[in-house]
Amino acid sequence: MRFPDRLFLAGLLATIGLPLQALAGAESVREDIVSRLRERFPAVSPAEFAHGAAAFDPGRRAMAEERTPAPGAAEALEAGRRIWTRKFANGRSLAGCFPNGGRRVAAAYPQYDRRLKRLVSLETAVNQCLKTHGQPLLDAGDPETMGVVLAYLRSLSDGRKVAVRVNTPQAEERFEEGRRLYYTRMGQRNYACASCHLRHAGDYYRGAAIPAPVGAAAQWPHLRDGRAITLQMRIRECLERMGAAPFPAGSDDLAHLEFFLAYLSNGLAIRANAWRPPLVPGDL
Amino acid sequence: MRRRARLLAAAAALVATTAWGQPGEGLEIFTRPDKGNCVACHEVPAGSGPAIRATVGPRLDGARLKTWDRARLRALLVDPMIANPDTVMPPYGRHRLLAPQEIERLIDYLHALP
């Protein structure tokens, strides 16, 4: 075999081999976490983990069921629908930027965009659309705007199963970055996300059961006091209460964390706008 | 003369407060979200603190804590990762969550648990 042919073959093998290796990486991480949780909680199914603290706390579960639909859900959905369908000056709308007006799209987000060379979360996709049409962007940390838009958009995928793909080396790198952040100790209290949510899932922290990482990306936004709290907003709150400077709203760091969590939730049904209780001082 | 005596008495009271703390100060540090927030992870015997369900760390009581002398407890509160690098307990001293005096008051509280 001549040198250029060998080079071609090596390149081909690398191209074929890397995604397979990459897939094995994310999937093996997911399987390991799922199996550890199954070992600790044989009576709790992965689908139940999506209920957060309520998966471990029958009292909390009963409260959540009594509050279904969550107080304020109808108002949040209507506010989100208005922004979603509002016509821009050019006659387009947010709904026009997404296939089927946004129906059944949420399950595949976040996703790696080869052209942009970055992860695109639903927040990013909404703001990309607004930017394209010369509209002011939404604050990814604001429940009144981005929160309600995603409350509406995610509700269009209610019941669909999370199906986030880590199918290229680039996507694998982002998954790995999300995993790294999840396991990194941060802030004055020196916690990593994994310190509580993985090692102590199901334990009680200041009176509340700690949710598991599997399922964390299935049920969001939450409705808390009628406000739509996205997964990224919730992560920022948690970081702040850990004594860490939260990653900026809409940042790549938050998208990486969300990507990691969303992949762990693959196969679990999306449920937007479930009730969650108010945060109390000292809780995370 | 009487004025000087009053001043001396006030100064003595201030020194005593600073050195030994107010009663309940340790409990406050144990409980306050912006201080130890120890109550988030540890339960204590009934009547010794708030009855809040907390199972991240072990239950704390006199029998357990009396086997820990002040120096050992202090070292744990300053930086628990020295003894256990995997612990989830915050490094109260190293990360300046608590001042040295507050750590002493917390030790008083822990040693007084039944």
PDB file of C-alpha atoms in Angstrom, chain A:
ATOM      1  CA  MET A   1       0.000   0.000   0.000  1.00  0.00           C
ATOM      2  CA  ARG A   2       1.415   3.376  -1.007  1.00  0.00           C
ATOM      3  CA  PHE A   3       1.814   6.159   1.524  1.00  0.00           C
ATOM      4  CA  PRO A   4      -1.154   8.351   0.434  1.00  0.00           C
ATOM      5  CA  ASP A   5      -3.423   5.275   0.470  1.00  0.00           C
ATOM      6  CA  ARG A   6      -2.255   4.388   3.963  1.00  0.00           C
ATOM      7  CA  LEU A   7      -2.934   7.933   5.041  1.00  0.00           C
ATOM      8  CA  PHE A   8      -6.421   7.766   3.524  1.00  0.00           C
ATOM      9  CA  LEU A   9      -7.116   4.455   5.265  1.00  0.00           C
ATOM     10  CA  ALA A  10      -5.881   5.820   8.586  1.00  0.00           C
ATOM     11  CA  GLY A  11      -8.098   8.872   8.125  1.00  0.00           C
ATOM     12  CA  LEU A  12     -11.093   6.706   7.252  1.00  0.00           C
ATOM     13  CA  LEU A  13     -10.573   4.512  10.314  1.00  0.00           C
ATOM     14  CA  ALA A  14     -10.214   7.562  12.490  1.00  0.00           C
ATOM     15  CA  THR A  15     -13.415   9.035  11.061  1.00  0.00           C
ATOM     16  CA  ILE A  16     -15.365   5.819  11.607  1.00  0.00           C
ATOM     17  CA  GLY A  17     -13.745   4.929  14.919  1.00  0.00           C
ATOM     18  CA  LEU A  18     -14.019   8.221  16.738  1.00  0.00           C
ATOM     19  CA  PRO A  19     -17.792   8.577  16.763  1.00  0.00           C
ATOM     20  CA  LEU A  20     -18.132   4.973  17.926  1.00  0.00           C
ATOM     21  CA  GLN A  21     -15.675   5.605  20.698  1.00  0.00           C
ATOM     22  CA  ALA A  22     -17.456   8.870  21.480  1.00  0.00           C
ATOM     23  CA  LEU A  23     -20.843   7.182  21.631  1.00  0.00           C
ATOM     24  CA  ALA A  24     -19.468   4.563  23.967  1.00  0.00           C
ATOM     25  CA  GLY A  25     -18.154   7.357  26.246  1.00  0.00           C
ATOM     26  CA  ALA A  26     -21.431   9.196  26.819  1.00  0.00           C
ATOM     27  CA  GLU A  27     -23.490   6.035  26.886  1.00  0.00           C
ATOM     28  CA  SER A  28     -21.192   4.287  29.345  1.00  0.00           C
ATOM     29  CA  VAL A  29     -21.335   7.323  31.656  1.00  0.00           C
ATOM     30  CA  ARG A  30     -25.156   7.259  31.477  1.00  0.00           C
ATOM     31  CA  GLU A  31     -25.349   3.508  32.059  1.00  0.00           C
ATOM     32  CA  ASP A  32     -22.986   3.747  35.023  1.00  0.00           C
ATOM     33  CA  ILE A  33     -25.045   6.491  36.688  1.00  0.00           C
ATOM     34  CA  VAL A  34     -28.356   4.732  35.982  1.00  0.00           C
ATOM     35  CA  SER A  35     -27.040   1.439  37.356  1.00  0.00           C
ATOM     36  CA  ARG A  36     -25.696   3.093  40.509  1.00  0.00           C
ATOM     37  CA  LEU A  37     -29.076   4.694  41.131  1.00  0.00           C
ATOM     38  CA  ARG A  38     -30.882   1.424  40.403  1.00  0.00           C
ATOM     39  CA  GLU A  39     -28.673  -0.331  42.931  1.00  0.00           C
ATOM     40  CA  ARG A  40     -29.424   2.252  45.623  1.00  0.00           C
ATOM     41  CA  PHE A  41     -33.114   2.629  44.811  1.00  0.00           C
ATOM     42  CA  PRO A  42     -34.361  -0.658  43.373  1.00  0.00           C
ATOM     43  CA  ALA A  43     -37.981   0.388  43.965  1.00  0.00           C
ATOM     44  CA  VAL A  44     -37.704   3.702  42.081  1.00  0.00           C
ATOM     45  CA  SER A  45     -37.895   3.584  38.279  1.00  0.00           C
ATOM     46  CA  PRO A  46     -35.903   6.055  36.124  1.00  0.00           C
ATOM     47  CA  ALA A  47     -39.218   7.611  35.044  1.00  0.00           C
ATOM     48  CA  GLU A  48     -39.989   8.409  38.681  1.00  0.00           C
ATOM     49  CA  PHE A  49     -36.651  10.197  39.126  1.00  0.00           C
ATOM     50  CA  ALA A  50     -38.061  12.854  36.785  1.00  0.00           C
ATOM     51  CA  HIS A  51     -40.367  13.973  39.615  1.00  0.00           C
ATOM     52  CA  GLY A  52     -37.305  15.334  41.436  1.00  0.00           C
ATOM     53  CA  ALA A  53     -37.551  15.332  45.229  1.00  0.00           C
ATOM     54  CA  ALA A  54     -41.042  13.817  44.967  1.00  0.00           C
ATOM     55  CA  ALA A  55     -39.488  10.577  43.662  1.00  0.00           C
ATOM     56  CA  PHE A  56     -38.214   9.917  47.195  1.00  0.00           C
ATOM     57  CA  ASP A  57     -40.808  11.718  49.278  1.00  0.00           C
ATOM     58  CA  PRO A  58     -44.426  10.490  49.208  1.00  0.00           C
ATOM     59  CA  GLY A  59     -45.606  13.641  50.997  1.00  0.00           C
ATOM     60  CA  ARG A  60     -44.059  15.869  48.349  1.00  0.00           C
ATOM     61  CA  ARG A  61     -45.491  13.599  45.642  1.00  0.00           C
ATOM     62  CA  ALA A  62     -48.994  14.005  47.050  1.00  0.00           C
ATOM     63  CA  MET A  63     -48.585  17.788  47.176  1.00  0.00           C
ATOM     64  CA  ALA A  64     -47.427  17.817  43.545  1.00  0.00           C
ATOM     65  CA  GLU A  65     -50.382  15.704  42.458  1.00  0.00           C
ATOM     66  CA  GLU A  66     -52.799  18.023  44.261  1.00  0.00           C
ATOM     67  CA  ARG A  67     -51.222  20.913  42.363  1.00  0.00           C
ATOM     68  CA  THR A  68     -51.621  19.461  38.877  1.00  0.00           C
ATOM     69  CA  PRO A  69     -51.913  21.550  36.771  1.00  0.00           C
ATOM     70  CA  ALA A  70     -49.583  23.854  38.671  1.00  0.00           C
ATOM     71  CA  PRO A  71     -51.029  27.152  39.875  1.00  0.00           C
ATOM     72  CA  GLY A  72     -50.144  29.790  37.292  1.00  0.00           C
ATOM     73  CA  ALA A  73     -49.519  27.269  34.511  1.00  0.00           C
ATOM     74  CA  ALA A  74     -52.364  28.530  32.310  1.00  0.00           C
ATOM     75  CA  GLU A  75     -51.162  32.125  32.653  1.00  0.00           C
ATOM     76  CA  ALA A  76     -47.534  31.192  31.914  1.00  0.00           C
ATOM     77  CA  LEU A  77     -48.577  29.170  28.854  1.00  0.00           C
ATOM     78  CA  GLU A  78     -50.705  32.012  27.527  1.00  0.00           C
ATOM     79  CA  ALA A  79     -47.933  34.572  28.077  1.00  0.00           C
ATOM     80  CA  GLY A  80     -45.497  32.248  26.287  1.00  0.00           C
ATOM     81  CA  ARG A  81     -47.911  31.600  23.415  1.00  0.00           C
ATOM     82  CA  ARG A  82     -48.358  35.338  22.880  1.00  0.00           C
ATOM     83  CA  ILE A  83     -44.597  35.891  22.540  1.00  0.00           C
ATOM     84  CA  TRP A  84     -44.243  32.743  20.435  1.00  0.00           C
ATOM     85  CA  THR A  85     -46.855  33.740  17.879  1.00  0.00           C
ATOM     86  CA  ARG A  86     -46.311  37.514  17.864  1.00  0.00           C
ATOM     87  CA  LYS A  87     -45.503  38.728  14.353  1.00  0.00           C
ATOM     88  CA  PHE A  88     -42.251  40.602  13.841  1.00  0.00           C
ATOM     89  CA  ALA A  89     -42.185  43.673  11.569  1.00  0.00           C
ATOM     90  CA  ASN A  90     -41.291  41.359   8.664  1.00  0.00           C
ATOM     91  CA  GLY A  91     -44.342  39.180   9.277  1.00  0.00           C
ATOM     92  CA  ARG A  92     -42.337  36.252  10.691  1.00  0.00           C
ATOM     93  CA  SER A  93     -42.549  34.918  14.236  1.00  0.00           C
ATOM     94  CA  LEU A  94     -40.701  32.644  16.644  1.00  0.00           C
ATOM     95  CA  ALA A  95     -43.100  29.866  15.657  1.00  0.00           C
ATOM     96  CA  GLY A  96     -41.978  30.244  12.032  1.00  0.00           C
ATOM     97  CA  CYS A  97     -38.336  29.565  12.930  1.00  0.00           C
ATOM     98  CA  PHE A  98     -39.032  26.002  14.091  1.00  0.00           C
ATOM     99  CA  PRO A  99     -40.398  22.985  12.209  1.00  0.00           C
ATOM    100  CA  ASN A 100     -44.127  22.424  12.817  1.00  0.00           C
ATOM    101  CA  GLY A 101     -44.314  25.709  14.676  1.00  0.00           C
ATOM    102  CA  GLY A 102     -42.213  24.166  17.466  1.00  0.00           C
ATOM    103  CA  ARG A 103     -44.334  21.037  17.977  1.00  0.00           C
ATOM    104  CA  ARG A 104     -42.307  17.979  19.015  1.00  0.00           C
ATOM    105  CA  VAL A 105     -38.916  19.704  18.698  1.00  0.00           C
ATOM    106  CA  ALA A 106     -37.878  20.136  22.332  1.00  0.00           C
ATOM    107  CA  ALA A 107     -36.880  16.506  22.908  1.00  0.00           C
ATOM    108  CA  ALA A 108     -33.750  16.837  20.751  1.00  0.00           C
ATOM    109  CA  TYR A 109     -32.322  19.878  22.576  1.00  0.00           C
ATOM    110  CA  PRO A 110     -29.612  20.787  23.407  1.00  0.00           C
ATOM    111  CA  GLN A 111     -27.949  19.686  20.177  1.00  0.00           C
ATOM    112  CA  TYR A 112     -24.519  20.231  18.686  1.00  0.00           C
ATOM    113  CA  ASP A 113     -24.613  22.514  15.634  1.00  0.00           C
ATOM    114  CA  ARG A 114     -21.790  21.673  13.220  1.00  0.00           C
ATOM    115  CA  ARG A 115     -22.076  24.991  11.405  1.00  0.00           C
ATOM    116  CA  LEU A 116     -21.935  27.111  14.568  1.00  0.00           C
ATOM    117  CA  LYS A 117     -19.507  24.678  16.220  1.00  0.00           C
ATOM    118  CA  ARG A 118     -21.357  24.997  19.521  1.00  0.00           C
ATOM    119  CA  LEU A 119     -24.230  23.559  21.475  1.00  0.00           C
ATOM    120  CA  VAL A 120     -27.621  25.010  20.734  1.00  0.00           C
ATOM    121  CA  SER A 121     -30.047  24.931  23.632  1.00  0.00           C
ATOM    122  CA  LEU A 122     -33.669  26.000  23.282  1.00  0.00           C
ATOM    123  CA  GLU A 123     -32.637  29.368  24.739  1.00  0.00           C
ATOM    124  CA  THR A 124     -29.959  29.735  22.055  1.00  0.00           C
ATOM    125  CA  ALA A 125     -32.320  28.649  19.282  1.00  0.00           C
ATOM    126  CA  VAL A 126     -34.984  31.167  20.346  1.00  0.00           C
ATOM    127  CA  ASN A 127     -32.453  33.996  20.464  1.00  0.00           C
ATOM    128  CA  GLN A 128     -30.892  32.957  17.136  1.00  0.00           C
ATOM    129  CA  CYS A 129     -34.332  33.326  15.562  1.00  0.00           C
ATOM    130  CA  LEU A 130     -34.853  36.740  17.135  1.00  0.00           C
ATOM    131  CA  LYS A 131     -31.401  37.863  15.998  1.00  0.00           C
ATOM    132  CA  THR A 132     -32.022  36.677  12.456  1.00  0.00           C
ATOM    133  CA  HIS A 133     -35.154  38.796  12.294  1.00  0.00           C
ATOM    134  CA  GLY A 134     -33.616  41.867  13.928  1.00  0.00           C
ATOM    135  CA  GLN A 135     -35.538  41.506  17.180  1.00  0.00           C
ATOM    136  CA  PRO A 136     -34.263  42.230  20.697  1.00  0.00           C
ATOM    137  CA  LEU A 137     -33.004  39.056  22.380  1.00  0.00           C
ATOM    138  CA  LEU A 138     -34.670  37.527  25.434  1.00  0.00           C
ATOM    139  CA  ASP A 139     -32.821  37.295  28.740  1.00  0.00           C
ATOM    140  CA  ALA A 140     -32.216  33.578  29.266  1.00  0.00           C
ATOM    141  CA  GLY A 141     -32.394  34.173  33.023  1.00  0.00           C
ATOM    142  CA  ASP A 142     -35.817  35.845  33.023  1.00  0.00           C
ATOM    143  CA  PRO A 143     -38.864  33.730  33.972  1.00  0.00           C
ATOM    144  CA  GLU A 144     -41.245  36.400  32.587  1.00  0.00           C
ATOM    145  CA  THR A 145     -39.918  36.218  29.028  1.00  0.00           C
ATOM    146  CA  MET A 146     -37.609  33.299  28.200  1.00  0.00           C
ATOM    147  CA  GLY A 147     -39.201  31.264  30.996  1.00  0.00           C
ATOM    148  CA  VAL A 148     -42.745  31.547  29.641  1.00  0.00           C
ATOM    149  CA  VAL A 149     -41.627  31.097  26.014  1.00  0.00           C
ATOM    150  CA  LEU A 150     -39.944  27.817  26.945  1.00  0.00           C
ATOM    151  CA  ALA A 151     -42.916  26.860  29.140  1.00  0.00           C
ATOM    152  CA  TYR A 152     -45.041  27.091  25.987  1.00  0.00           C
ATOM    153  CA  LEU A 153     -42.482  25.573  23.598  1.00  0.00           C
ATOM    154  CA  ARG A 154     -41.727  22.612  25.877  1.00  0.00           C
ATOM    155  CA  SER A 155     -45.453  22.053  26.419  1.00  0.00           C
ATOM    156  CA  LEU A 156     -45.683  21.384  22.655  1.00  0.00           C
ATOM    157  CA  SER A 157     -43.509  18.307  23.319  1.00  0.00           C
ATOM    158  CA  ASP A 158     -45.296  17.102  26.461  1.00  0.00           C
ATOM    159  CA  GLY A 159     -45.167  13.314  26.650  1.00  0.00           C
ATOM    160  CA  ARG A 160     -42.424  12.955  24.046  1.00  0.00           C
ATOM    161  CA  LYS A 161     -39.289  11.197  25.187  1.00  0.00           C
ATOM    162  CA  VAL A 162     -36.052  13.110  25.608  1.00  0.00           C
ATOM    163  CA  ALA A 163     -33.820  12.121  22.672  1.00  0.00           C
ATOM    164  CA  VAL A 164     -30.575  14.075  22.850  1.00  0.00           C
ATOM    165  CA  ARG A 165     -27.847  12.826  20.523  1.00  0.00           C
ATOM    166  CA  VAL A 166     -24.169  12.559  21.333  1.00  0.00           C
ATOM    167  CA  ASN A 167     -23.164  11.174  17.967  1.00  0.00           C
ATOM    168  CA  THR A 168     -20.043  13.050  16.885  1.00  0.00           C
ATOM    169  CA  PRO A 169     -16.660  13.645  18.502  1.00  0.00           C
ATOM    170  CA  GLN A 170     -17.599  17.311  18.875  1.00  0.00           C
ATOM    171  CA  ALA A 171     -20.840  16.474  20.674  1.00  0.00           C
ATOM    172  CA  GLU A 172     -18.915  14.041  22.845  1.00  0.00           C
ATOM    173  CA  GLU A 173     -16.483  16.812  23.800  1.00  0.00           C
ATOM    174  CA  ARG A 174     -19.410  18.981  24.922  1.00  0.00           C
ATOM    175  CA  PHE A 175     -20.952  16.104  26.866  1.00  0.00           C
ATOM    176  CA  GLU A 176     -17.597  15.509  28.542  1.00  0.00           C
ATOM    177  CA  GLU A 177     -17.337  19.215  29.394  1.00  0.00           C
ATOM    178  CA  GLY A 178     -20.807  19.080  30.965  1.00  0.00           C
ATOM    179  CA  ARG A 179     -19.799  15.978  32.917  1.00  0.00           C
ATOM    180  CA  ARG A 180     -16.591  17.667  34.071  1.00  0.00           C
ATOM    181  CA  LEU A 181     -18.504  20.718  35.307  1.00  0.00           C
ATOM    182  CA  TYR A 182     -21.028  18.490  37.062  1.00  0.00           C
ATOM    183  CA  TYR A 183     -18.252  16.822  39.049  1.00  0.00           C
ATOM    184  CA  THR A 184     -16.254  20.013  39.780  1.00  0.00           C
ATOM    185  CA  ARG A 185     -16.376  21.453  43.284  1.00  0.00           C
ATOM    186  CA  MET A 186     -17.322  25.111  43.202  1.00  0.00           C
ATOM    187  CA  GLY A 187     -17.956  28.062  45.447  1.00  0.00           C
ATOM    188  CA  GLN A 188     -17.555  28.813  49.104  1.00  0.00           C
ATOM    189  CA  ARG A 189     -19.366  25.665  50.220  1.00  0.00           C
ATOM    190  CA  ASN A 190     -17.146  23.559  47.982  1.00  0.00           C
ATOM    191  CA  TYR A 191     -19.916  21.377  46.584  1.00  0.00           C
ATOM    192  CA  ALA A 192     -19.993  19.811  43.148  1.00  0.00           C
ATOM    193  CA  CYS A 193     -23.400  19.130  41.599  1.00  0.00           C
ATOM    194  CA  ALA A 194     -22.478  15.452  41.911  1.00  0.00           C
ATOM    195  CA  SER A 195     -21.681  15.827  45.640  1.00  0.00           C
ATOM    196  CA  CYS A 196     -25.372  16.158  46.390  1.00  0.00           C
ATOM    197  CA  HIS A 197     -27.326  14.918  43.374  1.00  0.00           C
ATOM    198  CA  LEU A 198     -25.322  11.783  42.757  1.00  0.00           C
ATOM    199  CA  ARG A 199     -23.729  10.775  46.053  1.00  0.00           C
ATOM    200  CA  HIS A 200     -26.654  11.908  48.149  1.00  0.00           C
ATOM    201  CA  ALA A 201     -29.635  11.548  45.831  1.00  0.00           C
ATOM    202  CA  GLY A 202     -32.636  10.686  47.974  1.00  0.00           C
ATOM    203  CA  ASP A 203     -31.013  11.975  51.170  1.00  0.00           C
ATOM    204  CA  TYR A 204     -32.622  14.944  52.886  1.00  0.00           C
ATOM    205  CA  TYR A 205     -31.003  18.382  52.795  1.00  0.00           C
ATOM    206  CA  ARG A 206     -32.689  20.869  55.121  1.00  0.00           C
ATOM    207  CA  GLY A 207     -35.941  18.959  54.997  1.00  0.00           C
ATOM    208  CA  ALA A 208     -36.099  18.245  51.261  1.00  0.00           C
ATOM    209  CA  ALA A 209     -35.098  15.097  49.392  1.00  0.00           C
ATOM    210  CA  ILE A 210     -32.261  15.630  46.922  1.00  0.00           C
ATOM    211  CA  PRO A 211     -33.290  14.914  43.306  1.00  0.00           C
ATOM    212  CA  ALA A 212     -31.252  12.466  41.202  1.00  0.00           C
ATOM    213  CA  PRO A 213     -29.463  13.638  38.026  1.00  0.00           C
ATOM    214  CA  VAL A 214     -31.383  11.156  35.878  1.00  0.00           C
ATOM    215  CA  GLY A 215     -34.691  12.786  34.996  1.00  0.00           C
ATOM    216  CA  ALA A 216     -33.559  16.304  35.920  1.00  0.00           C
ATOM    217  CA  ALA A 217     -33.891  17.416  32.298  1.00  0.00           C
ATOM    218  CA  ALA A 218     -37.289  15.821  31.657  1.00  0.00           C
ATOM    219  CA  GLN A 219     -39.568  18.047  33.733  1.00  0.00           C
ATOM    220  CA  TRP A 220     -38.802  21.682  33.077  1.00  0.00           C
ATOM    221  CA  PRO A 221     -39.617  24.528  33.225  1.00  0.00           C
ATOM    222  CA  HIS A 222     -40.965  24.164  36.755  1.00  0.00           C
ATOM    223  CA  LEU A 223     -43.765  26.381  37.943  1.00  0.00           C
ATOM    224  CA  ARG A 224     -42.714  27.873  41.259  1.00  0.00           C
ATOM    225  CA  ASP A 225     -45.029  30.528  42.674  1.00  0.00           C
ATOM    226  CA  GLY A 226     -46.418  30.779  39.156  1.00  0.00           C
ATOM    227  CA  ARG A 227     -43.004  31.594  37.670  1.00  0.00           C
ATOM    228  CA  ALA A 228     -41.530  29.452  34.900  1.00  0.00           C
ATOM    229  CA  ILE A 229     -38.073  28.325  36.030  1.00  0.00           C
ATOM    230  CA  THR A 230     -35.984  26.695  33.309  1.00  0.00           C
ATOM    231  CA  LEU A 231     -33.351  24.060  34.032  1.00  0.00           C
ATOM    232  CA  GLN A 232     -30.602  26.612  33.385  1.00  0.00           C
ATOM    233  CA  MET A 233     -32.223  29.122  35.770  1.00  0.00           C
ATOM    234  CA  ARG A 234     -32.457  26.401  38.414  1.00  0.00           C
ATOM    235  CA  ILE A 235     -28.782  25.501  38.004  1.00  0.00           C
ATOM    236  CA  ARG A 236     -27.865  29.172  38.418  1.00  0.00           C
ATOM    237  CA  GLU A 237     -29.922  29.408  41.629  1.00  0.00           C
ATOM    238  CA  CYS A 238     -28.217  26.324  42.989  1.00  0.00           C
ATOM    239  CA  LEU A 239     -24.745  27.681  42.182  1.00  0.00           C
ATOM    240  CA  GLU A 240     -25.555  30.966  43.880  1.00  0.00           C
ATOM    241  CA  ARG A 241     -26.724  29.193  47.025  1.00  0.00           C
ATOM    242  CA  MET A 242     -23.524  27.108  46.991  1.00  0.00           C
ATOM    243  CA  GLY A 243     -21.619  30.385  47.234  1.00  0.00           C
ATOM    244  CA  ALA A 244     -20.391  30.145  43.646  1.00  0.00           C
ATOM    245  CA  ALA A 245     -20.637  32.859  41.002  1.00  0.00           C
ATOM    246  CA  PRO A 246     -23.318  31.441  38.698  1.00  0.00           C
ATOM    247  CA  PHE A 247     -22.433  30.908  35.059  1.00  0.00           C
ATOM    248  CA  PRO A 248     -24.001  33.716  33.025  1.00  0.00           C
ATOM    249  CA  ALA A 249     -27.532  33.093  31.781  1.00  0.00           C
ATOM    250  CA  GLY A 250     -27.404  31.643  28.278  1.00  0.00           C
ATOM    251  CA  SER A 251     -23.698  30.743  28.594  1.00  0.00           C
ATOM    252  CA  ASP A 252     -22.007  27.762  26.976  1.00  0.00           C
ATOM    253  CA  ASP A 253     -21.182  26.410  30.454  1.00  0.00           C
ATOM    254  CA  LEU A 254     -24.884  26.141  31.300  1.00  0.00           C
ATOM    255  CA  ALA A 255     -25.578  24.582  27.896  1.00  0.00           C
ATOM    256  CA  HIS A 256     -22.862  21.970  28.559  1.00  0.00           C
ATOM    257  CA  LEU A 257     -24.357  21.121  31.949  1.00  0.00           C
ATOM    258  CA  GLU A 258     -27.823  20.911  30.413  1.00  0.00           C
ATOM    259  CA  PHE A 259     -26.516  18.711  27.584  1.00  0.00           C
ATOM    260  CA  PHE A 260     -25.000  16.289  30.102  1.00  0.00           C
ATOM    261  CA  LEU A 261     -28.204  16.162  32.149  1.00  0.00           C
ATOM    262  CA  ALA A 262     -30.432  15.896  29.082  1.00  0.00           C
ATOM    263  CA  TYR A 263     -28.478  12.895  27.814  1.00  0.00           C
ATOM    264  CA  LEU A 264     -28.949  11.232  31.219  1.00  0.00           C
ATOM    265  CA  SER A 265     -32.704  11.818  30.790  1.00  0.00           C
ATOM    266  CA  ASN A 266     -32.926  10.201  27.348  1.00  0.00           C
ATOM    267  CA  GLY A 267     -36.006   8.025  27.045  1.00  0.00           C
ATOM    268  CA  LEU A 268     -37.922   9.830  29.807  1.00  0.00           C
ATOM    269  CA  ALA A 269     -41.106  11.727  29.001  1.00  0.00           C
ATOM    270  CA  ILE A 270     -41.019  15.503  28.811  1.00  0.00           C
ATOM    271  CA  ARG A 271     -43.374  17.250  31.164  1.00  0.00           C
ATOM    272  CA  ALA A 272     -43.390  21.020  31.131  1.00  0.00           C
ATOM    273  CA  ASN A 273     -44.725  23.207  33.918  1.00  0.00           C
ATOM    274  CA  ALA A 274     -44.918  20.787  36.812  1.00  0.00           C
ATOM    275  CA  TRP A 275     -45.351  22.338  40.258  1.00  0.00           C
ATOM    276  CA  ARG A 276     -42.395  22.775  42.561  1.00  0.00           C
ATOM    277  CA  PRO A 277     -42.487  24.292  46.087  1.00  0.00           C
ATOM    278  CA  PRO A 278     -40.996  27.695  46.930  1.00  0.00           C
ATOM    279  CA  LEU A 279     -37.315  27.709  47.856  1.00  0.00           C
ATOM    280  CA  VAL A 280     -36.624  28.226  51.543  1.00  0.00           C
ATOM    281  CA  PRO A 281     -33.523  30.012  52.894  1.00  0.00           C
ATOM    282  CA  GLY A 282     -30.639  27.591  53.278  1.00  0.00           C
ATOM    283  CA  ASP A 283     -32.023  25.133  50.718  1.00  0.00           C
ATOM    284  CA  LEU A 284     -30.114  24.662  47.489  1.00  0.00           C
TER     285      LEU A 284
END
